[in-house]
Amino acid sequence: MQGVERGDRELLDAEALVGHLVPAGSMFAFLAGHRRNLFPDGEFEDLFPSGKGRPSIPASVMASILVLQTLHDLSDRETAEAARCDLRWKVATGMALDDKGFDPSTLVYWRKRLATSGRPHRINDAVRTVVEETGILRGRRKRAVDSTILADAVATQDTITQLISAIRRVDRQVPGAAGQIAKVCTGHDYSRPDKPRIDWDDPAARDALVSALVNDANALVAALADTELEGDAEFALALLALVAGQDAEPAEGSDGTDGRWRIARKVAPDRVVSTVDPDARHTRKSPENRRDGYRAHVAAEPETGIVTDEKVTTAAGTENSDPAVAEEFLDAEDGKRAWYGDSAYGTGDLRGGIDDAGHEAVIKPKPLRAPVEGGFTVDDFTVDDFTVDDFTVDDFTVDEQAGTVTCPNDITRPISRTRVATFGALCRACSLRAQCTTSKTGRKIVLHPRDDLLRQARRDWADKPELRESYRTFRPNVERVISQIASRGGRRLKLRYLGTGKNNAWLKRRTAALNLRNLIGRGLTHTAGAWTLAT
């Protein structure tokens, strides 16, 4: 049954005895005075439908603890210890000085209850309600978007470790798999989690082991192919098939039918990096910054730093790209907005979505790349950062109304139904060919369906200094928000949970805590039944 906070104080009530030691204006002091207004019991009643049994920890107390845990980036054990021993936590949560606290598993229990409920992000929703009531975003029509990579909670596994782990997972989760493993898998003793003992300095020994493990995986998948599976068992078998296929390729001189395999000489585009957390992925924020983990996407109001939307996704796949998630943020907003983003968000699809919704895009255009260094681009001018380079000969000119593209040598070609203009053989005798293309078949121009918006964006960036000034003023502010989300005390955070769902829930709590801290710094209080700000 649901527990509720008592109206009267205990003899050793921490707030009464040592509350004066907690700094005014801190998160601890705010929760001490307003946790029941922020997280009323009625908002959590559905988590405990039964009126029988031992009362739970009051919702206002546990919600406050989850906010503090996420804000301070503590493990469950560290959180339980803080609630038991830290006077600030006792004041914030209304505990008595001699309260022994709770077992760390209680936090797992509450997160699971929230995750399986109809409103899994109600802590975030409660803070959003406060933001709305204060009116801090009223009349503010700017939104800045950005993303960051968050390291996953597991170690990246090599191919051999993944194959062994995936087969052991099938053994645990698929009914009848143990018998099939004993029957068809001969390359390793899969009752042991450690790596096989071979001469790892011997390439032949390593290749023989890889071949044996891949053959075992393929044989086990084939043996269980006709078995009707569902849930975890179905996923375990699918994961084994994926792991066996993503990192292995036929050995040199083999087509794979002879059972000879080797570790692939390239990385699969959507490679699973760990069977412990199959959602984690290889990714990179830049060519030099390669990491494993998840991508956290954020939309924020740049002048106040209030986060208006957030989402954790896997770090690979076009559906999880920066512009794709930004379109989701766009759809969630009411009213006209100006959207700020760096060149990663400068795609035709996102610009089209912004334009169709009647919003404004203040997004740095993606730089144009010429096939020949210093040669002609698809535009009739080029943009170099914030300046325009003038050319004596115009580059390609697109006429959407006529459906044509004209090259620098004044040759015009039609745009096909697939948005391609092919110059082909016309390039052979062209005097400007050396400045245009190195292709033997001539220049081909592929246009995005929203090429008009892309082209106009590059023109506006060059012709409107006020647009660039607005970008410089407001877009960088979201980087501060990203820094607050992804780090604490100068230390880069590492995710503590497995899977996209749990890590997305963590991000929702994290942004809720940061928004609440932001509001507290502006004098947030609850008076006469309403949330107000001092500034």
PDB file of C-alpha atoms in Angstrom, residues 167 180-190 196 208-209 211-217 219-220:
ATOM      1  CA  ILE A 167      26.062 -18.505 -26.853  1.00  0.00           C
ATOM      2  CA  GLN A 180      21.759 -28.437 -28.632  1.00  0.00           C
ATOM      3  CA  ILE A 181      24.934 -26.681 -27.447  1.00  0.00           C
ATOM      4  CA  ALA A 182      26.334 -29.983 -26.194  1.00  0.00           C
ATOM      5  CA  LYS A 183      25.418 -31.561 -29.520  1.00  0.00           C
ATOM      6  CA  VAL A 184      26.584 -29.030 -32.139  1.00  0.00           C
ATOM      7  CA  CYS A 185      29.066 -26.693 -30.372  1.00  0.00           C
ATOM      8  CA  THR A 186      32.596 -28.094 -30.157  1.00  0.00           C
ATOM      9  CA  GLY A 187      34.832 -25.029 -30.367  1.00  0.00           C
ATOM     10  CA  HIS A 188      34.806 -24.101 -26.672  1.00  0.00           C
ATOM     11  CA  ASP A 189      33.535 -25.140 -23.240  1.00  0.00           C
ATOM     12  CA  TYR A 190      30.641 -22.704 -22.958  1.00  0.00           C
ATOM     13  CA  PRO A 196      39.864 -19.977 -24.396  1.00  0.00           C
ATOM     14  CA  ALA A 208      41.258 -21.229 -35.869  1.00  0.00           C
ATOM     15  CA  LEU A 209      39.464 -20.075 -32.701  1.00  0.00           C
ATOM     16  CA  SER A 211      36.407 -20.118 -37.152  1.00  0.00           C
ATOM     17  CA  ALA A 212      35.406 -22.561 -34.401  1.00  0.00           C
ATOM     18  CA  LEU A 213      33.299 -19.994 -32.530  1.00  0.00           C
ATOM     19  CA  VAL A 214      31.555 -18.679 -35.654  1.00  0.00           C
ATOM     20  CA  ASN A 215      30.796 -22.223 -36.799  1.00  0.00           C
ATOM     21  CA  ASP A 216      29.391 -23.038 -33.345  1.00  0.00           C
ATOM     22  CA  ALA A 217      27.195 -19.938 -33.438  1.00  0.00           C
ATOM     23  CA  ALA A 219      25.274 -24.323 -36.044  1.00  0.00           C
ATOM     24  CA  LEU A 220      23.349 -23.369 -32.896  1.00  0.00           C
TER      25      LEU A 220
END
